[in-house]
PDB file of C-alpha atoms in Angstrom:
ATOM      1  CA  MET A   1      10.437  18.762 -32.863  1.00 45.00           C
ATOM      2  CA  ASN A   2      13.987  18.979 -34.233  1.00 44.00           C
ATOM      3  CA  ARG A   3      16.607  16.227 -34.416  1.00 39.00           C
ATOM      4  CA  ARG A   4      18.451  17.507 -31.333  1.00 42.00           C
ATOM      5  CA  GLN A   5      15.262  17.377 -29.214  1.00 44.00           C
ATOM      6  CA  VAL A   6      14.570  13.835 -30.411  1.00 38.00           C
ATOM      7  CA  LEU A   7      18.109  12.698 -29.566  1.00 38.00           C
ATOM      8  CA  THR A   8      17.992  14.411 -26.166  1.00 41.00           C
ATOM      9  CA  GLY A   9      14.675  12.778 -25.327  1.00 44.00           C
ATOM     10  CA  ALA A  10      15.918   9.377 -26.422  1.00 39.00           C
ATOM     11  CA  SER A  11      19.118   9.641 -24.397  1.00 41.00           C
ATOM     12  CA  LEU A  12      17.187  10.663 -21.277  1.00 41.00           C
ATOM     13  CA  ALA A  13      14.856   7.703 -21.635  1.00 41.00           C
ATOM     14  CA  VAL A  14      17.703   5.252 -22.202  1.00 39.00           C
ATOM     15  CA  GLY A  15      19.543   6.587 -19.153  1.00 44.00           C
ATOM     16  CA  GLY A  16      16.466   6.207 -16.977  1.00 43.00           C
ATOM     17  CA  VAL A  17      15.752   2.692 -18.202  1.00 42.00           C
ATOM     18  CA  GLY A  18      19.382   1.692 -17.649  1.00 43.00           C
ATOM     19  CA  PHE A  19      19.229   2.856 -14.064  1.00 43.00           C
ATOM     20  CA  MET A  20      15.966   1.017 -13.426  1.00 43.00           C
ATOM     21  CA  LEU A  21      17.317  -2.179 -14.971  1.00 38.00           C
ATOM     22  CA  THR A  22      20.223  -2.053 -12.535  1.00 39.00           C
ATOM     23  CA  LEU A  23      17.906  -1.261  -9.617  1.00 44.00           C
ATOM     24  CA  GLY A  24      15.531  -4.048 -10.628  1.00 41.00           C
ATOM     25  CA  TRP A  25      18.354  -6.573 -10.821  1.00 35.00           C
ATOM     26  CA  TRP A  26      19.580  -5.531  -7.349  1.00 38.00           C
ATOM     27  CA  ARG A  27      16.077  -5.619  -5.813  1.00 40.00           C
ATOM     28  CA  SER A  28      15.427  -9.086  -7.165  1.00 35.00           C
ATOM     29  CA  GLY A  29      18.600 -10.590  -5.698  1.00 42.00           C
ATOM     30  CA  GLY A  30      20.255 -10.843  -9.100  1.00 45.00           C
ATOM     31  CA  GLN A  31      17.253 -12.453 -10.797  1.00 49.00           C
ATOM     32  CA  PRO A  32      16.255 -10.669 -14.019  1.00 48.00           C
ATOM     33  CA  MET A  33      13.159  -8.467 -13.980  1.00 48.00           C
ATOM     34  CA  THR A  34      11.328  -7.447 -17.115  1.00 50.00           C
ATOM     35  CA  GLY A  35       8.793  -4.973 -18.461  1.00 52.00           C
ATOM     36  CA  ARG A  36       6.625  -2.929 -16.130  1.00 58.00           C
ATOM     37  CA  ASP A  37       8.258  -4.309 -12.996  1.00 69.00           C
ATOM     38  CA  LEU A  38      11.318  -2.162 -13.673  1.00 83.00           C
ATOM     39  CA  LEU A  39       9.725   1.268 -14.029  1.00 95.00           C
ATOM     40  CA  PRO A  40       7.709   3.501 -11.701  1.00 98.00           C
ATOM     41  CA  ILE A  41       4.012   3.276 -12.450  1.00 98.00           C
ATOM     42  CA  PRO A  42       2.200   6.372 -13.780  1.00 98.00           C
ATOM     43  CA  ILE A  43       1.199   8.834 -11.084  1.00 98.00           C
ATOM     44  CA  ARG A  44      -2.483   8.406 -11.980  1.00 97.00           C
ATOM     45  CA  ASP A  45      -2.208   4.737 -10.919  1.00 98.00           C
ATOM     46  CA  MET A  46      -0.516   5.426  -7.571  1.00 98.00           C
ATOM     47  CA  SER A  47      -2.734   4.903  -4.527  1.00 94.00           C
ATOM     48  CA  PHE A  48      -0.807   5.792  -1.366  1.00 98.00           C
ATOM     49  CA  SER A  49      -2.026   8.361   1.196  1.00 98.00           C
ATOM     50  CA  LEU A  50       0.445  10.534   3.112  1.00 98.00           C
ATOM     51  CA  THR A  51       0.595  13.801   5.070  1.00 98.00           C
ATOM     52  CA  ASP A  52       2.592  16.837   3.976  1.00 98.00           C
ATOM     53  CA  HIS A  53       4.909  18.854   6.206  1.00 98.00           C
ATOM     54  CA  ASN A  54       2.082  21.308   6.899  1.00 98.00           C
ATOM     55  CA  GLY A  55      -0.073  18.509   8.310  1.00 98.00           C
ATOM     56  CA  GLN A  56      -2.382  18.351   5.282  1.00 98.00           C
ATOM     57  CA  PRO A  57      -3.466  15.047   3.682  1.00 98.00           C
ATOM     58  CA  PHE A  58      -1.777  14.207   0.403  1.00 98.00           C
ATOM     59  CA  ALA A  59      -2.681  11.926  -2.506  1.00 98.00           C
ATOM     60  CA  PRO A  60      -0.565  11.434  -5.661  1.00 98.00           C
ATOM     61  CA  SER A  61      -3.439  12.721  -7.824  1.00 98.00           C
ATOM     62  CA  GLN A  62      -2.504  16.189  -6.517  1.00 98.00           C
ATOM     63  CA  TRP A  63       0.639  16.007  -8.672  1.00 98.00           C
ATOM     64  CA  LEU A  64      -1.243  15.543 -11.942  1.00 98.00           C
ATOM     65  CA  GLY A  65      -1.185  18.469 -14.344  1.00 98.00           C
ATOM     66  CA  ARG A  66       2.332  19.607 -13.420  1.00 98.00           C
ATOM     67  CA  PRO A  67       5.766  18.038 -13.979  1.00 98.00           C
ATOM     68  CA  THR A  68       6.973  16.301 -10.818  1.00 98.00           C
ATOM     69  CA  MET A  69      10.310  15.582  -9.098  1.00 98.00           C
ATOM     70  CA  VAL A  70      10.356  13.106  -6.188  1.00 98.00           C
ATOM     71  CA  PHE A  71      13.164  12.033  -3.880  1.00 98.00           C
ATOM     72  CA  PHE A  72      13.098   9.441  -1.073  1.00 98.00           C
ATOM     73  CA  GLY A  73      15.067  10.336   2.060  1.00 98.00           C
ATOM     74  CA  PHE A  74      14.951  11.115   5.774  1.00 98.00           C
ATOM     75  CA  THR A  75      15.897  13.933   8.117  1.00 98.00           C
ATOM     76  CA  PHE A  76      18.533  11.978  10.082  1.00 96.00           C
ATOM     77  CA  CYS A  77      20.383  11.150   6.852  1.00 96.00           C
ATOM     78  CA  PRO A  78      24.045  12.154   7.311  1.00 93.00           C
ATOM     79  CA  ASP A  79      25.088  12.796   3.710  1.00 93.00           C
ATOM     80  CA  VAL A  80      23.031  11.667   0.716  1.00 95.00           C
ATOM     81  CA  CYS A  81      19.789  13.453   1.616  1.00 97.00           C
ATOM     82  CA  PRO A  82      21.131  16.922   2.495  1.00 97.00           C
ATOM     83  CA  THR A  83      23.445  16.779  -0.515  1.00 96.00           C
ATOM     84  CA  THR A  84      20.574  15.870  -2.837  1.00 97.00           C
ATOM     85  CA  LEU A  85      18.269  18.499  -1.341  1.00 97.00           C
ATOM     86  CA  ASN A  86      20.998  21.114  -1.805  1.00 97.00           C
ATOM     87  CA  ASP A  87      21.368  19.954  -5.411  1.00 97.00           C
ATOM     88  CA  ILE A  88      17.601  20.181  -5.952  1.00 97.00           C
ATOM     89  CA  SER A  89      17.583  23.693  -4.470  1.00 98.00           C
ATOM     90  CA  ASP A  90      20.402  24.696  -6.831  1.00 97.00           C
ATOM     91  CA  TRP A  91      18.590  23.176  -9.843  1.00 97.00           C
ATOM     92  CA  LEU A  92      15.424  25.089  -8.980  1.00 98.00           C
ATOM     93  CA  ALA A  93      17.428  28.306  -8.708  1.00 97.00           C
ATOM     94  CA  ASP A  94      19.066  27.615 -12.085  1.00 96.00           C
ATOM     95  CA  LEU A  95      15.679  27.077 -13.715  1.00 96.00           C
ATOM     96  CA  GLY A  96      14.434  30.460 -12.556  1.00 95.00           C
ATOM     97  CA  PRO A  97      10.686  31.155 -12.909  1.00 95.00           C
ATOM     98  CA  GLU A  98      10.227  27.856 -14.795  1.00 96.00           C
ATOM     99  CA  ALA A  99      10.777  25.998 -11.522  1.00 97.00           C
ATOM    100  CA  ASP A 100       7.465  27.351 -10.216  1.00 97.00           C
ATOM    101  CA  ARG A 101       5.720  24.944 -12.596  1.00 97.00           C
ATOM    102  CA  LEU A 102       7.167  21.875 -10.835  1.00 98.00           C
ATOM    103  CA  ASN A 103       5.881  19.698  -8.023  1.00 98.00           C
ATOM    104  CA  VAL A 104       8.914  18.851  -5.867  1.00 98.00           C
ATOM    105  CA  ALA A 105       8.657  16.365  -3.006  1.00 98.00           C
ATOM    106  CA  LEU A 106      10.752  14.529  -0.441  1.00 98.00           C
ATOM    107  CA  ILE A 107       9.063  11.302   0.697  1.00 98.00           C
ATOM    108  CA  SER A 108      10.388  10.264   4.110  1.00 98.00           C
ATOM    109  CA  VAL A 109      11.429   6.648   4.603  1.00 98.00           C
ATOM    110  CA  ASP A 110      11.649   7.108   8.394  1.00 98.00           C
ATOM    111  CA  PRO A 111       8.093   7.574   9.695  1.00 97.00           C
ATOM    112  CA  ALA A 112       9.080   6.837  13.309  1.00 97.00           C
ATOM    113  CA  ARG A 113      11.138  10.043  13.473  1.00 97.00           C
ATOM    114  CA  ASP A 114       9.950  12.197  10.580  1.00 98.00           C
ATOM    115  CA  THR A 115       6.740  13.809  11.779  1.00 98.00           C
ATOM    116  CA  PRO A 116       5.290  16.653   9.694  1.00 98.00           C
ATOM    117  CA  ALA A 117       6.756  19.168  12.172  1.00 98.00           C
ATOM    118  CA  ILE A 118      10.238  17.623  11.965  1.00 98.00           C
ATOM    119  CA  LEU A 119      10.046  17.612   8.166  1.00 98.00           C
ATOM    120  CA  ALA A 120       8.943  21.255   8.133  1.00 98.00           C
ATOM    121  CA  GLU A 121      11.886  22.298  10.308  1.00 98.00           C
ATOM    122  CA  TYR A 122      14.333  20.259   8.230  1.00 98.00           C
ATOM    123  CA  LEU A 123      13.079  21.531   4.877  1.00 98.00           C
ATOM    124  CA  SER A 124      13.337  25.150   6.040  1.00 98.00           C
ATOM    125  CA  ASN A 125      17.049  24.774   5.177  1.00 97.00           C
ATOM    126  CA  PHE A 126      16.289  24.201   1.492  1.00 98.00           C
ATOM    127  CA  ASP A 127      14.215  25.663  -1.333  1.00 98.00           C
ATOM    128  CA  PRO A 128      10.703  26.428  -0.006  1.00 97.00           C
ATOM    129  CA  ARG A 129       9.091  24.745  -3.019  1.00 97.00           C
ATOM    130  CA  ILE A 130      10.168  21.313  -1.724  1.00 98.00           C
ATOM    131  CA  VAL A 131       7.273  19.578   0.035  1.00 98.00           C
ATOM    132  CA  GLY A 132       7.917  16.919   2.687  1.00 98.00           C
ATOM    133  CA  LEU A 133       5.661  13.854   2.855  1.00 98.00           C
ATOM    134  CA  THR A 134       5.376  11.275   5.622  1.00 98.00           C
ATOM    135  CA  GLY A 135       2.827   8.828   6.988  1.00 98.00           C
ATOM    136  CA  ARG A 136       2.217   5.299   8.155  1.00 98.00           C
ATOM    137  CA  LEU A 137       4.862   2.734   7.296  1.00 97.00           C
ATOM    138  CA  SER A 138       2.343   0.743   5.238  1.00 98.00           C
ATOM    139  CA  GLU A 139       1.606   3.797   3.086  1.00 98.00           C
ATOM    140  CA  LEU A 140       5.296   4.578   2.619  1.00 98.00           C
ATOM    141  CA  GLU A 141       5.830   0.979   1.528  1.00 98.00           C
ATOM    142  CA  LYS A 142       3.039   1.460  -1.037  1.00 98.00           C
ATOM    143  CA  ALA A 143       4.723   4.625  -2.280  1.00 98.00           C
ATOM    144  CA  ALA A 144       8.101   2.901  -2.607  1.00 98.00           C
ATOM    145  CA  ALA A 145       6.491  -0.002  -4.466  1.00 97.00           C
ATOM    146  CA  ASP A 146       4.788   2.405  -6.887  1.00 98.00           C
ATOM    147  CA  PHE A 147       8.119   4.114  -7.584  1.00 98.00           C
ATOM    148  CA  ARG A 148       9.999   0.767  -7.715  1.00 97.00           C
ATOM    149  CA  ALA A 149      12.183   2.215  -4.954  1.00 97.00           C
ATOM    150  CA  ILE A 150      13.539   0.475  -1.860  1.00 96.00           C
ATOM    151  CA  PHE A 151      14.181   1.371   1.743  1.00 97.00           C
ATOM    152  CA  GLU A 152      15.208  -0.611   4.820  1.00 97.00           C
ATOM    153  CA  LYS A 153      16.164   0.027   8.437  1.00 96.00           C
ATOM    154  CA  LEU A 154      19.759  -0.823   9.364  1.00 95.00           C
ATOM    155  CA  PRO A 155      21.187  -0.959  12.929  1.00 95.00           C
ATOM    156  CA  ARG A 156      23.881   1.617  13.670  1.00 92.00           C
ATOM    157  CA  ASP A 157      25.628   2.731  16.890  1.00 90.00           C
ATOM    158  CA  GLY A 158      22.852   1.588  19.205  1.00 92.00           C
ATOM    159  CA  GLY A 159      20.212   3.150  16.968  1.00 95.00           C
ATOM    160  CA  TYR A 160      19.451   2.835  13.296  1.00 97.00           C
ATOM    161  CA  THR A 161      19.808   4.456   9.909  1.00 96.00           C
ATOM    162  CA  MET A 162      17.874   4.007   6.677  1.00 97.00           C
ATOM    163  CA  ASN A 163      19.129   2.602   3.404  1.00 96.00           C
ATOM    164  CA  HIS A 164      17.101   3.865   0.434  1.00 97.00           C
ATOM    165  CA  THR A 165      17.015   4.566  -3.281  1.00 96.00           C
ATOM    166  CA  ALA A 166      18.830   7.857  -3.780  1.00 92.00           C
ATOM    167  CA  GLY A 167      17.838   9.005  -7.283  1.00 95.00           C
ATOM    168  CA  VAL A 168      15.456  11.867  -8.070  1.00 98.00           C
ATOM    169  CA  PHE A 169      12.457  10.592 -10.043  1.00 98.00           C
ATOM    170  CA  LEU A 170      11.100  12.764 -12.866  1.00 98.00           C
ATOM    171  CA  PHE A 171       7.542  12.612 -14.226  1.00 98.00           C
ATOM    172  CA  ALA A 172       5.819  14.500 -17.029  1.00 98.00           C
ATOM    173  CA  ALA A 173       2.753  16.622 -16.250  1.00 98.00           C
ATOM    174  CA  GLU A 174       0.467  13.773 -17.363  1.00 98.00           C
ATOM    175  CA  GLY A 175       2.085  11.520 -14.768  1.00 98.00           C
ATOM    176  CA  GLN A 176       4.317   9.326 -16.932  1.00 98.00           C
ATOM    177  CA  PHE A 177       7.791   8.479 -15.604  1.00 98.00           C
ATOM    178  CA  THR A 178      10.462   9.990 -17.865  1.00 97.00           C
ATOM    179  CA  SER A 179      13.858   9.680 -16.206  1.00 97.00           C
ATOM    180  CA  ILE A 180      15.892   9.686 -13.012  1.00 97.00           C
ATOM    181  CA  ILE A 181      18.715  11.919 -11.838  1.00 97.00           C
ATOM    182  CA  ASP A 182      21.377   9.835 -10.137  1.00 95.00           C
ATOM    183  CA  PHE A 183      23.039  10.867  -6.878  1.00 90.00           C
ATOM    184  CA  HIS A 184      25.824  13.379  -7.606  1.00 85.00           C
ATOM    185  CA  GLU A 185      24.905  13.560 -11.306  1.00 93.00           C
ATOM    186  CA  ASP A 186      26.580  16.542 -12.939  1.00 93.00           C
ATOM    187  CA  ARG A 187      24.382  19.641 -13.243  1.00 93.00           C
ATOM    188  CA  ARG A 188      25.133  19.709 -16.981  1.00 94.00           C
ATOM    189  CA  PHE A 189      23.074  16.533 -17.315  1.00 96.00           C
ATOM    190  CA  ALA A 190      20.561  17.067 -14.499  1.00 97.00           C
ATOM    191  CA  ILE A 191      19.198  20.411 -15.710  1.00 97.00           C
ATOM    192  CA  PRO A 192      18.382  19.179 -19.266  1.00 97.00           C
ATOM    193  CA  LYS A 193      16.483  16.224 -17.776  1.00 97.00           C
ATOM    194  CA  ILE A 194      14.350  18.622 -15.753  1.00 98.00           C
ATOM    195  CA  ARG A 195      13.834  20.954 -18.708  1.00 97.00           C
ATOM    196  CA  HIS A 196      12.658  17.940 -20.688  1.00 97.00           C
ATOM    197  CA  ILE A 197       9.670  17.415 -18.361  1.00 97.00           C
ATOM    198  CA  LEU A 198       8.911  21.156 -18.496  1.00 97.00           C
ATOM    199  CA  THR A 199       8.486  21.177 -22.282  1.00 91.00           C
TER     200      THR A 199
END
């Protein structure tokens, strides 16, 4: 491994930890959080059970052995989710055949509306390698806790919307969290982070 690879890896890790420190501070109401509480747990330790957009059962162990990208969102999202899914589709196109080695998933935070069929229709607008996951609220809460992500229902115009963590989580093939791509992060920085988990 050359010096440039070492520096790139270190900068990606520092960026991811910085984001999680900020997220942890916000989630704890301004009280400091330390250690493991700040970072997503390894995929091998995740225990939630969901259903994919084809109606098949899903467990996180299915991600092991391949690098993984995960995003929390919902189909009624007006801006952040379609923008991020377009970005993910563009990143996968930029990566070319290498992208076939990735697990890529959208975990819905809106189980009341996001059935597998609704997710399938919605995701047909984006790269076909993106898998939609939904399920019982209790299981989605487990998933969010494992990722150290948040989501909450907010009233809006006689209905509701969902507030949620908007970053794209990146994991190595062995299941260790490596970094996060922030919402609207420049492609010049996003693509190297993804290539890092592909090496």
